[in-house]
Amino acid sequence: MMLRIGLQRVKNFKSFRPQLFDIRSSDFSTATEPSSKQRNPSRVPNFIGGSFVESRSYEAIDVINPATQEVVSQVPLTTDEEFKAAVSAAKQAFPMWRSTPVTTRQRVMFKLQEIIRRDMDKLAANITTEQGKTLKDAQGDVFRGLEVVEHACGMATLQMGEFVSNVSHGIDTYSIREPLGVCAGICPFNFPAMIPLWMFPIAVTCGNTFVLKPSEKDPGASMILAELAMEAGLPNGVLNIVHGTNDIVNAICDDDDIRAISFVGSNTAGMHIYARGSAKGKRVQSNMGAKNHGVVMPDASMDATLNAIVAAGFGAAGQRCMALSTIVFVGDSKPWENKLVERAKLLKVNAGTEPDADLGPVISKQAKERICRLIQAGVDSGARLLFDGRDIVVPGYEDGNFIGPTILADVTADMECYKEEIFGPVLICMQAESLEEAINILNRNKYGNGASIFTTSGVAARKFQTEIEAGQVGINVPIPVPLPFFSFTGSKASFAGDLNFYGKAGVNFYTQIKTITQQWKDLPTGAGVSLAMPTSQRSE
């Protein structure tokens, strides 16, 4: 089918790299030259059936460096014909891939983790260029995804079934986990490497094939990962990549050959995908928005807690679904507020490529405008603006989407800045008279990704972990994201579905159980036929 539709294949994917993937290229100049003056940007190809394929779509979206406004590349809106070719390639590859021994599939992951390590700097450079985060943070983005690849290397153990012999006389029963077929992933902009690596390595090592849609804002890391997967030995058609926005998302939800969808992103998109995909009989796991709280007890270690709050609140310019965006101080907050401002003032806001940068720009001008509006809404509602980063200008990057660390105090639960996920470098401070009141504040919030407590009291910590309703709890840990042998367990409005990402739940999501009951014994002759319900009890 792919040959018949006449798609133009890219002869050499490396030819895209000078503009797409090499930060040392002149196309990644730090000058703030308007995009209209840039040379014609490269178009990002699709990846279908093991080939990088130039889209025939006339429509494309600019990938913009958020620090410079330079157009890095253009993402095509994959046509319906191309999307169907990607799904067809995945469907055709599935019978062979599911029959491939799990040990062979594991070896592909062993090789993939090796070459991701080799090319980590290349991946990080691309992420910084397209997404804006600092190079050090971009390396962390890659590394947290790499840990999931390493976890997938143990799939033979993770995918084990169960066996009970002689459940009845001469009868054994066992269960096995089998792959679903074609699965799909829809990714957000904030983790261009980590989220794709949450998805396809587990899926394909379970024996599935995969269609990935990266964010249209920063697709480069996914394209590099596709090339590395080929180098690692992943067969043609096992991984495919398409691009686009609403139309391609709806096509993924509606396609009868796609059995499961993984999504990370906003609540609006996530609930749409969950509802539409589920209505078509698909499994869906949807990680969505968050409002993560940290409760600071009076006995907390001040220096360690302040450092944790600043790092978790302002890191990645607040563009993390597990960012610690809201702090609830139990008791007097004034001593904490002053020291928070002191530490926030020390942070360096700069382009992510600059070695002294602590936080880079936010993803787009629209995102910056929304963040600034929510800050002002808080001030207008009576919040105290302890530190304002809205007017920051970064020399040499005057057109960048920069917002400095911002701190709002005296925030209440009815304010828009509290109810909305800001997704920027904004720390909201609230107060509670007791731990019970603080827990009630957190539990009344609709989101449930993560919550943390900072204390030296084991009694307070145990009460918090028992009564809090968030899916991931940190005790003196500001961002309690588990390693891949556990699962990412967001809850409430932060997650839709039954099975979470990676860990045991991730393997269960990408597999289905088959139970086999077998009988091997000499059957008596002349016993006649019994129409009674079979049971494990011997008939007399």
XYZ file of N, CA, C and O in Angstrom, residues 86 132-133 210 247 335 375 384 492 523:
40
model
N 0.750 4.558 7.527
C 1.493 4.283 8.762
C 0.821 3.177 9.564
O 1.487 2.250 10.067
N 13.260 24.696 24.450
C 13.740 25.828 25.216
C 14.390 25.508 26.536
O 15.101 26.349 27.096
N 14.187 24.308 27.093
C 14.743 24.012 28.410
C 16.256 24.000 28.370
O 16.867 23.860 27.301
N 3.674 0.191 16.681
C 3.354 1.495 17.273
C 3.308 2.595 16.232
O 4.135 2.636 15.305
N -6.916 16.805 13.590
C -7.383 15.803 12.623
C -6.668 14.478 12.809
O -7.291 13.405 12.751
N 8.608 34.044 57.462
C 10.046 33.714 57.388
C 10.394 32.930 56.126
O 11.469 33.114 55.540
N -1.189 35.432 36.375
C -0.505 36.163 37.455
C -1.286 37.424 37.804
O -1.550 37.715 38.980
N -0.763 38.726 47.109
C 0.417 39.591 47.218
C 1.483 39.116 46.239
O 1.847 37.938 46.236
N -7.446 11.058 40.188
C -8.489 12.091 40.117
C -8.510 12.699 38.710
O -8.447 11.955 37.716
N -8.735 -41.023 28.997
C -10.144 -40.913 29.357
C -10.797 -42.288 29.311
O -10.560 -43.070 28.382
